[in-house]
Tab-separated table of C-alpha atoms and ligand atoms in Angstrom:
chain	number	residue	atom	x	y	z
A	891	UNK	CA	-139.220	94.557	-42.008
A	892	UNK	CA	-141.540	96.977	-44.243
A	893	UNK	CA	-139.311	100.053	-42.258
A	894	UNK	CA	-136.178	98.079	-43.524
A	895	UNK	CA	-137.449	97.578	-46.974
A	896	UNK	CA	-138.711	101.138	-47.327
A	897	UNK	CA	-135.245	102.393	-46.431
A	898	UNK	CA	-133.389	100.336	-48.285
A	899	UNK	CA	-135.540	101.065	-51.722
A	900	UNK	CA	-135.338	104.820	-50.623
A	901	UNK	CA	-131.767	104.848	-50.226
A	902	UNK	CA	-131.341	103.173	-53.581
A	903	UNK	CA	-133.304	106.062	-54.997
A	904	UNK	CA	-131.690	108.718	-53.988
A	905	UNK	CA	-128.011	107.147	-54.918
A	906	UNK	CA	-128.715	105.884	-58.241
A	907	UNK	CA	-129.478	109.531	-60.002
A	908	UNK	CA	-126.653	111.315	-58.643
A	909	UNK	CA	-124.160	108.619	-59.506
A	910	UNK	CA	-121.165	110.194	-61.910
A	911	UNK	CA	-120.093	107.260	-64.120
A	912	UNK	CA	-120.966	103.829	-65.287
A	913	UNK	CA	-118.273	101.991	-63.144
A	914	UNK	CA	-119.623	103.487	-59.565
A	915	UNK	CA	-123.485	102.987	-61.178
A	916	UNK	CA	-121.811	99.268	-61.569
A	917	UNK	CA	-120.895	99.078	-57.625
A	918	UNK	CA	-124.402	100.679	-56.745
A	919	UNK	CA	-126.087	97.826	-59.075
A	920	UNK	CA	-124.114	95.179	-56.802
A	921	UNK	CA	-124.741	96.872	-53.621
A	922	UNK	CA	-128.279	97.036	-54.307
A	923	UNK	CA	-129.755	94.157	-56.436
A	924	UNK	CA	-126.295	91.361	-55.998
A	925	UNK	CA	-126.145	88.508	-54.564
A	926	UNK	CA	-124.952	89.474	-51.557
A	927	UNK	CA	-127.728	92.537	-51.047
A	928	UNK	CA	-129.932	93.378	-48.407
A	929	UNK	CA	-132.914	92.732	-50.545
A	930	UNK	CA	-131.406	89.295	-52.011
A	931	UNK	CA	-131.013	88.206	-48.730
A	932	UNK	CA	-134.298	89.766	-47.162
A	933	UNK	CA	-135.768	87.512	-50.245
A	934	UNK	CA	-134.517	84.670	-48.880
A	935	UNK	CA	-136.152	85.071	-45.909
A	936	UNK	CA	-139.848	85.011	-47.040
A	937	UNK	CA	-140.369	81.650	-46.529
A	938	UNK	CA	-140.111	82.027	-43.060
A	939	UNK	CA	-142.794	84.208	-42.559
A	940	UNK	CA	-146.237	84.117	-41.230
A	941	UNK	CA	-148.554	83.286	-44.046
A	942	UNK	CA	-150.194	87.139	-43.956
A	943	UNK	CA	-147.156	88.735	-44.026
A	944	UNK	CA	-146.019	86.993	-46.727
A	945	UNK	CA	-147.233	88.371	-49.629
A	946	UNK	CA	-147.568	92.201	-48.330
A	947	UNK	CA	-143.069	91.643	-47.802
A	948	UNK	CA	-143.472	89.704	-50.849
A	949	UNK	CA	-145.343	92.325	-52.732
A	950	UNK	CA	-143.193	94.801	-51.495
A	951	UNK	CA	-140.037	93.164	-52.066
A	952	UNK	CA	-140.555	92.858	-55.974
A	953	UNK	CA	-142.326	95.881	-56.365
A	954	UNK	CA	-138.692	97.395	-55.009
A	955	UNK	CA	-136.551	95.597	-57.004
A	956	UNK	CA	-138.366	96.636	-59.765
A	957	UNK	CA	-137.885	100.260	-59.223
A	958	UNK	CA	-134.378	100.252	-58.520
A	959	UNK	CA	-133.967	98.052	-61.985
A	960	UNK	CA	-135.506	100.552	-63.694
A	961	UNK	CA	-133.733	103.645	-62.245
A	962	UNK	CA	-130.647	101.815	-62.563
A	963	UNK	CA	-131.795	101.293	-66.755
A	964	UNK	CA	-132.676	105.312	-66.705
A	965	UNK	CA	-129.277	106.113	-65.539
A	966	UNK	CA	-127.388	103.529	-67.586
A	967	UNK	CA	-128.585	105.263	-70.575
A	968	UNK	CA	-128.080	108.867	-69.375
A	969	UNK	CA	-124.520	107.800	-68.965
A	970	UNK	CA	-124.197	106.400	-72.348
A	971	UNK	CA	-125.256	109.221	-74.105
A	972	UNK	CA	-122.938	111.523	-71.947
A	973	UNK	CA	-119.797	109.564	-72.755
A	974	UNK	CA	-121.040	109.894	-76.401
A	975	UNK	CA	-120.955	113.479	-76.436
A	976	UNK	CA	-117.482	113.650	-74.868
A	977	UNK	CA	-115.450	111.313	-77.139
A	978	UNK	CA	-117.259	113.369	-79.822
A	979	UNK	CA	-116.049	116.665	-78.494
A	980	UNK	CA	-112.496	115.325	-78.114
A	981	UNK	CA	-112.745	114.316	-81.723
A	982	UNK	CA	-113.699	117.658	-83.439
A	983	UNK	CA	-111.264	119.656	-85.125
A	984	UNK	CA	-110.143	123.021	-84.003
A	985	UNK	CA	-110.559	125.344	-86.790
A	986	UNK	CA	-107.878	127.650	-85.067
A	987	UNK	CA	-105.259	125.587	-85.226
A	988	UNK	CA	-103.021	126.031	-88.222
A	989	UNK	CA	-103.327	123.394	-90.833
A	990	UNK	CA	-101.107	120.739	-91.065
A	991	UNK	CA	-98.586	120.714	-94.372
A	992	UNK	CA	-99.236	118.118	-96.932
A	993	UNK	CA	-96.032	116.803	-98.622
A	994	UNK	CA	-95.828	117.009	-102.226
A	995	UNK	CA	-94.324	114.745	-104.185
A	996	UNK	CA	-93.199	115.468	-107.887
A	997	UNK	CA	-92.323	112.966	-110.979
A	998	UNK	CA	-88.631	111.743	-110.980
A	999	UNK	CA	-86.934	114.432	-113.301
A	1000	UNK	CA	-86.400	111.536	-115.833
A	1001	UNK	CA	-89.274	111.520	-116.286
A	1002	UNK	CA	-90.437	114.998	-116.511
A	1003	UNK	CA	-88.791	115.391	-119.389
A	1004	UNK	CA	-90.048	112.382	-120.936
A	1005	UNK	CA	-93.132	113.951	-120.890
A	1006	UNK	CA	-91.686	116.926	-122.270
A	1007	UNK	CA	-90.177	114.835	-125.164
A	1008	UNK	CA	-93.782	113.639	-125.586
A	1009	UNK	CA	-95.665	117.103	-125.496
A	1010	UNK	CA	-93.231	118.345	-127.984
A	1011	UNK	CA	-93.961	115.741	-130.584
A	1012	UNK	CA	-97.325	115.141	-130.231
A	1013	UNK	CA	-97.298	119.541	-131.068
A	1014	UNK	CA	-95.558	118.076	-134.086
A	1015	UNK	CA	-98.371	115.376	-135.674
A	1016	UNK	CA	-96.527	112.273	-133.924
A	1017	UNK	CA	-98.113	109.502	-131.532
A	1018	UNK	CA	-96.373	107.844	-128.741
A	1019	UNK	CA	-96.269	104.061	-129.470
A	1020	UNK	CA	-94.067	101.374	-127.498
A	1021	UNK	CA	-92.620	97.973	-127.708
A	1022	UNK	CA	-92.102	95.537	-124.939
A	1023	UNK	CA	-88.721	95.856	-122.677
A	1024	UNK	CA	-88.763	91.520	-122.873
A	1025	UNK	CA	-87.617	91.346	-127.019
A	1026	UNK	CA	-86.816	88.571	-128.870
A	1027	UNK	CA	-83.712	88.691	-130.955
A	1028	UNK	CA	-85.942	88.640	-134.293
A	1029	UNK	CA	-86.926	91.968	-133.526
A	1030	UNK	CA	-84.279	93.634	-131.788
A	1031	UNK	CA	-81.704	92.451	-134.117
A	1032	UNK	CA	-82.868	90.312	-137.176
A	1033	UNK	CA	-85.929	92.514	-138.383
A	1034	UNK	CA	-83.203	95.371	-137.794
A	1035	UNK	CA	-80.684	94.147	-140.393
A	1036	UNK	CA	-78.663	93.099	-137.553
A	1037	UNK	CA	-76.386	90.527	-139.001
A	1038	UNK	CA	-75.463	87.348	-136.523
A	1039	UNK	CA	-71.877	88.486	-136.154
A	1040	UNK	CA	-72.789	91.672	-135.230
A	1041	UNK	CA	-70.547	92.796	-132.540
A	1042	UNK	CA	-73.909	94.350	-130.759
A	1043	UNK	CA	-75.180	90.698	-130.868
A	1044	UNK	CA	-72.495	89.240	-127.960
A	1045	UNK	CA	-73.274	88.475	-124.404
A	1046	UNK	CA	-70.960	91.162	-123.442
A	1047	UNK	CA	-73.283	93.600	-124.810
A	1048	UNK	CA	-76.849	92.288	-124.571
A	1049	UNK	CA	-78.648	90.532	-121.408
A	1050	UNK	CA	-79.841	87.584	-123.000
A	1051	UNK	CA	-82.567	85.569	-120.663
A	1052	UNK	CA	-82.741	82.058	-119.893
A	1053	UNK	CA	-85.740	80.901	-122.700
A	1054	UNK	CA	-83.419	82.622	-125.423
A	1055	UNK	CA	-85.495	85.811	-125.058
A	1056	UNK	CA	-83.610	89.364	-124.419
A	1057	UNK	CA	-83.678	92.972	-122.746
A	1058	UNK	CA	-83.970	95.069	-125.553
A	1059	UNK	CA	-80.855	97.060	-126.205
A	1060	UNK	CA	-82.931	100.130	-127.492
A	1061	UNK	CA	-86.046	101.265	-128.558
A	1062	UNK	CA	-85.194	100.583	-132.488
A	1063	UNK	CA	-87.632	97.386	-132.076
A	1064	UNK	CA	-90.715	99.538	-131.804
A	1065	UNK	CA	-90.280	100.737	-135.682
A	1066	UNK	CA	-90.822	97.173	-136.837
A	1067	UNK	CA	-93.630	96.537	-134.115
A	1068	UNK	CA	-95.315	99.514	-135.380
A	1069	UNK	CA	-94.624	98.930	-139.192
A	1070	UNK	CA	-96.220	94.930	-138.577
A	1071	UNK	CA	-99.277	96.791	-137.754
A	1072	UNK	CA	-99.952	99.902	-139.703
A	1073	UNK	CA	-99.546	101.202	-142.963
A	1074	UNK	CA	-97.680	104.436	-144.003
A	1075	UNK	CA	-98.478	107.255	-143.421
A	1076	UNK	CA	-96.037	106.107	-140.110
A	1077	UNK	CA	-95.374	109.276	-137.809
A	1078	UNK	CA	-94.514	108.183	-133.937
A	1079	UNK	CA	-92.005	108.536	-131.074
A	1080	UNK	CA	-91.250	105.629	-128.851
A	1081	UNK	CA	-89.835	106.739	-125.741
A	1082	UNK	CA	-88.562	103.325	-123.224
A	1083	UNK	CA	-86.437	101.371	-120.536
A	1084	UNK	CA	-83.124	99.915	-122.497
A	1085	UNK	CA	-80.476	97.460	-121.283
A	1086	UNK	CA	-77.109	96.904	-122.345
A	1087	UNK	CA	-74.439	94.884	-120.466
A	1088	UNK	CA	-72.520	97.914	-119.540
A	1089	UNK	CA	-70.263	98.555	-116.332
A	1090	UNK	CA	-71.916	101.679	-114.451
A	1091	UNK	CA	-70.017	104.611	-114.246
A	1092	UNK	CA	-70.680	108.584	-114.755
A	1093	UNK	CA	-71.874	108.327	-118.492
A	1094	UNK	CA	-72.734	104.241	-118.543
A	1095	UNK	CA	-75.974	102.660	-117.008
A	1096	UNK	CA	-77.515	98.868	-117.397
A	1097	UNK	CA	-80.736	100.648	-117.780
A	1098	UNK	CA	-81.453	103.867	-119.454
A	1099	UNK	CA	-83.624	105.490	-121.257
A	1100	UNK	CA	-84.256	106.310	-125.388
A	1101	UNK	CA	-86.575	107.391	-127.417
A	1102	UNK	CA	-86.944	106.362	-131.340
A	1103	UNK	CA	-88.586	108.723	-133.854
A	1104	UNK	CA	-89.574	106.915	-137.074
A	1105	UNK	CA	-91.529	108.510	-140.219
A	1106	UNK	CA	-92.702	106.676	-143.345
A	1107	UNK	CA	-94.275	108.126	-145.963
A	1108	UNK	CA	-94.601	109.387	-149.926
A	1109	UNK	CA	-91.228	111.339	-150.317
A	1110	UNK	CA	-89.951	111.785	-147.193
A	1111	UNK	CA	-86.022	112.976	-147.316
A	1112	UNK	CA	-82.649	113.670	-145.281
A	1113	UNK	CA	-84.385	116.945	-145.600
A	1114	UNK	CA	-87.116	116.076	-143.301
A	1115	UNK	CA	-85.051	114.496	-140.504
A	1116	UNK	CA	-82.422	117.000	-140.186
A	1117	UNK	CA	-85.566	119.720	-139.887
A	1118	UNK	CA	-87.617	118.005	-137.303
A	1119	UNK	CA	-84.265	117.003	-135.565
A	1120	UNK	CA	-83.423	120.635	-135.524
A	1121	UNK	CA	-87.241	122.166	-134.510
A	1122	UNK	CA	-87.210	119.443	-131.277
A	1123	UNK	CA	-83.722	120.746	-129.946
A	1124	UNK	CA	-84.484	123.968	-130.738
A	1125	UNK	CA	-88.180	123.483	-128.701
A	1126	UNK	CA	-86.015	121.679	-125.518
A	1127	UNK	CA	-82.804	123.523	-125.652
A	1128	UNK	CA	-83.512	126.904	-127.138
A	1129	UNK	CA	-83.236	128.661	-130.190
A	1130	UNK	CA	-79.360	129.204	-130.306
A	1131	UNK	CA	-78.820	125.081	-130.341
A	1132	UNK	CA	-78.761	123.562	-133.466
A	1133	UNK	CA	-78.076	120.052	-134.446
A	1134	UNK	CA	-75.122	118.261	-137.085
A	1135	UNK	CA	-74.731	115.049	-138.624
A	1136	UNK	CA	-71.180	112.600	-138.516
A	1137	UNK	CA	-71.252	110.214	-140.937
A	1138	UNK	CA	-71.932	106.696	-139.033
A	1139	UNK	CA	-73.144	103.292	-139.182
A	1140	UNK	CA	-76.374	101.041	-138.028
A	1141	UNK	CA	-77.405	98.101	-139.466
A	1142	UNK	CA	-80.844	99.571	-139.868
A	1143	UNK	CA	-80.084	103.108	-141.600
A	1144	UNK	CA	-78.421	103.994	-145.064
A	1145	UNK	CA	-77.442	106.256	-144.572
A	1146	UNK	CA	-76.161	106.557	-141.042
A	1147	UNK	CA	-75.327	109.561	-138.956
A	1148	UNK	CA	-74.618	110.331	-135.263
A	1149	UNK	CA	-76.298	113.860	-134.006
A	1150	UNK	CA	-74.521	115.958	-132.209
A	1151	UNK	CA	-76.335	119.602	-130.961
A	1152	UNK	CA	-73.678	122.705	-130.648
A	1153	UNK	CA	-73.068	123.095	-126.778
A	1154	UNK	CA	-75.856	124.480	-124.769
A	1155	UNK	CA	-73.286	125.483	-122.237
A	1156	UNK	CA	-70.599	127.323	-124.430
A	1157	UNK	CA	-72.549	127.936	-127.750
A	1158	UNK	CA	-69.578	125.847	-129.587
A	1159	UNK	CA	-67.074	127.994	-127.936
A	1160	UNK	CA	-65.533	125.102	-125.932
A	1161	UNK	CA	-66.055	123.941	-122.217
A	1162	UNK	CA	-66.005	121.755	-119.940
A	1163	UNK	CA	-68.865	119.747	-120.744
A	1164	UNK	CA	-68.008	119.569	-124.506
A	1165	UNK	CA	-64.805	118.559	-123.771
A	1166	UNK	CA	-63.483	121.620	-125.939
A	1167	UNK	CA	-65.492	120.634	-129.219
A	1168	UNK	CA	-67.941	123.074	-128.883
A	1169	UNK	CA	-70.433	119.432	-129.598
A	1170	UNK	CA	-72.398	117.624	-127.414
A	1171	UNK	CA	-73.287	113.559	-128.914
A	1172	UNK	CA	-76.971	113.183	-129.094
A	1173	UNK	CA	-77.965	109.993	-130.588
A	1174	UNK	CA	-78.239	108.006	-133.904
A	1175	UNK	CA	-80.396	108.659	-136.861
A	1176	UNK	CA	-80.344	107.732	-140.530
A	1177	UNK	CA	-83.025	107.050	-143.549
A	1178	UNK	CA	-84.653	103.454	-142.729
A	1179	UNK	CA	-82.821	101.087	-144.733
A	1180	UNK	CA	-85.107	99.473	-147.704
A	1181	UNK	CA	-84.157	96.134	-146.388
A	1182	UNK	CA	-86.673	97.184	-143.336
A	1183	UNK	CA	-89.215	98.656	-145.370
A	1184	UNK	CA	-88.727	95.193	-146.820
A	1185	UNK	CA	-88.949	92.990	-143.853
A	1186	UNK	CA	-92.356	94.357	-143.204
A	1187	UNK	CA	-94.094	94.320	-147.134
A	1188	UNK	CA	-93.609	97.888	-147.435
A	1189	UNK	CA	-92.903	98.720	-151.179
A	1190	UNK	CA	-89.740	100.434	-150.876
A	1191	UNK	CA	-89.343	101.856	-154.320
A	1192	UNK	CA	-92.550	104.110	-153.020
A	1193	UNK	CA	-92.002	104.511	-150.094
A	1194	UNK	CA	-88.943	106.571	-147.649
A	1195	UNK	CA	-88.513	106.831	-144.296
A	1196	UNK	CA	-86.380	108.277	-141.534
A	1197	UNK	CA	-85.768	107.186	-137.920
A	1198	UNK	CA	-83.770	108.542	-134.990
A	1199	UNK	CA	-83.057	107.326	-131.131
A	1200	UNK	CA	-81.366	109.939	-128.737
A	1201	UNK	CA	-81.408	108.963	-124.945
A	1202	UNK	CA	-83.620	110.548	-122.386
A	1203	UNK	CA	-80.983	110.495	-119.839
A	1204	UNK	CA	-78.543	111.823	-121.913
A	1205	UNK	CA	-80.795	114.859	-122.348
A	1206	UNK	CA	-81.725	114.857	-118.775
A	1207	UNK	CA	-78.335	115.290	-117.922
A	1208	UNK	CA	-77.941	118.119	-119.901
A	1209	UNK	CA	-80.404	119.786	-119.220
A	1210	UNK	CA	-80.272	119.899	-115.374
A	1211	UNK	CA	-76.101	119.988	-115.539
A	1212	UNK	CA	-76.002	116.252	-113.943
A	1213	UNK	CA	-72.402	115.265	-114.528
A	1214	UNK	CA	-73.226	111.316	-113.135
A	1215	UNK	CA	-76.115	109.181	-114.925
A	1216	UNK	CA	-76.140	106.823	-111.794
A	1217	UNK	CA	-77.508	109.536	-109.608
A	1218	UNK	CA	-80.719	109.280	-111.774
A	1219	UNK	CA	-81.155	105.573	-110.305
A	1220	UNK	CA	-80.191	106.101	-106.473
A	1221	UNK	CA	-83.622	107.475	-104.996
A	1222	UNK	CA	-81.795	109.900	-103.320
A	1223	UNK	CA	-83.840	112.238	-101.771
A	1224	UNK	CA	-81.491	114.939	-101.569
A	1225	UNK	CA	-81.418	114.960	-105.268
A	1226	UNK	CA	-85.008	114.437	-106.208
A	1227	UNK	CA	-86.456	117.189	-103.637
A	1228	UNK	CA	-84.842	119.797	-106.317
A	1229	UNK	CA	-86.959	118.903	-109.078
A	1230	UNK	CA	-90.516	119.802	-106.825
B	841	LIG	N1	-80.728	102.492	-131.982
B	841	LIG	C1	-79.550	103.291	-132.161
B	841	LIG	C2	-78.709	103.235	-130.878
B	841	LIG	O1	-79.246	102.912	-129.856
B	841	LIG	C3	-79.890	104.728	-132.490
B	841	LIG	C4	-80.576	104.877	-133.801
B	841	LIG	C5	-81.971	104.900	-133.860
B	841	LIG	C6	-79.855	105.036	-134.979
B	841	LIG	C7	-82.610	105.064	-135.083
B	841	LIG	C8	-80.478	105.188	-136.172
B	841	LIG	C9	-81.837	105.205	-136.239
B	841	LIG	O2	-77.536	103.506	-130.899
């Protein structure tokens, strides 16, 4: 029984180092210490043995079991560490390879020029305010001079909501927000999101975009809105643009004007895109009418203003040769990709 024992521990010994993975050191674990091993079952058997022999099996028995435990522990963690090392190998990068492209993405062109809108009159001494796109009717319309029978006042025209709340139909609210809360000297830009109950089609959106200039101050005249009108399209268009003034009406100018800019396609020759007029409509823009001034405890024997809203998309368009405003709203890729 020693020969068998010595054999079987030896055996053990020898197969346990050279084993290649944890699974077979797994088998060799069963074969040698399981239930169903030579040395469980030679265990077993001590009982039946003369009292002398025994405890030298005995000894011997344990003492074996003991060893192979261990070198089966030894191994177990030589394996581990191995299958460390590979998984790490697999996992480091191959400086050879070439790298793989990241994709850049870009701001939606609207809005690149936005921000160009914004850089060029913050060069001239203005700050960017804004208003809320959720208005109530006090200050899109009443604040505004906006009498009730205004034809801008009908459901056909605005998006009223449910708690008698509206989309604001352009940015002209932000001049009285802004008035509420400062005092002249007033200098700002309010570029937005607008919403007017309009069918799409090329030139007409639901949503678009304006901006509103307002200035109010000591003085201030026609003068100065028909020169900083002029330096902005000059700045975004180029120097041969310039701007002119129709005679118009809003509630909240006296008096009113539309802007139009000479053609930055034909130079006032006539085209296409002017239609043959050699003009290209802009926007609105007039001196703030006292009854504003008024509606917000400015003095308005001291005090003048102007104010102006052109549309974002509008110049967008133009300035990229976009014939359809709806194209601005589709997320089409093939359209944004060219302004990367
Ligand atoms: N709010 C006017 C519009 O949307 C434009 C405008 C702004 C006119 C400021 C005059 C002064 O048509």
């Amino acid at each position: 029984m020693k020969e068998e024992i010595q054999t079987l521990r030896q055996k053990a010994l020898e197969e346990i180092p050279i084993c290649k993975n944890l699974k077979e050191l797994e088998s060799l674990r069963i074969k040698f210490l399981g239930r169903k091993s030579k040395l469980s079952f030679l265990l077993s058997q001590i009982g039946q043995l003369s009292k002398e022999q025994r405890p030298v099996i005995g000894n011997l028995l344990n003492q074996s079991k003991k060893e192979i435990e261990k070198q089966i522990a030894v191994k177990k963690e030589a394996l581990l560490i191995v299958k460390q090392k590979k998984s790490k190998i697999k996992r480091e990068i191959d400086v050879t390879l070439p790298g793989r492209p990241v994709e850049v993405g870009a701001k939606h062109p609207l809005f690149q020029v936005w921000e160009e809108i914004e850089d060029i009159f913050i060069s001239l001494g203005f700050e960017i305010a804004e208003g809320p796109e959720i208005e109530t009717e006090y200050y899109n319309f009443d604040a505004l001079n906006t009498p009730e029978w205004h034809p801008a006042r009908n459901l056909s025209d605005t998006f009223y909501l449910k708690n008698g709340m509206l989309l604001r139909t352009e940015t002209s609210p932000v001049q009285i927000r802004v008035m509420e809360k400062y005092k002249p000297p007033i200098r700002i830009i309010a570029p937005g999101r607008c919403y007017r109950n309009d069918k799409p089609d090329a030139s007409h959106s639901p949503v678009f975009h304006q901006f509103e200039a307002l200035v109010v101050d000591v003085g201030i005249t026609f003068a100065d809105l028909k020169g900083t009108l002029d330096s902005f399209v000059k700045r975004l268009f180029g120097d041969k643009t310039h701007s002119r003034f129709r005679p118009h009406f809003f509630p909240f100018t006296e008096p009113s004007a539309e802007i139009d800019i000479l053609c930055i396609n034909c130079n006032g020759k006539g085209c296409k895109l002017c239609k043959n007029t050699g003009w290209l409509e802009m926007g609105g823009a007039g001196m703030v009418d006292p009854k504003v001034l008024e509606e917000v405890n400015y003095d308005s024997e001291k005090y003048t203003g102007f104010a102006f809203g052109l549309g974002i998309d509008r110049i967008t368009m133009l300035k990229y040769g976009i014939s359809d405003i709806r194209i601005l709203f589709r997320n089409d890729l093939r359209f944004l990709e060219q302004f990367v």
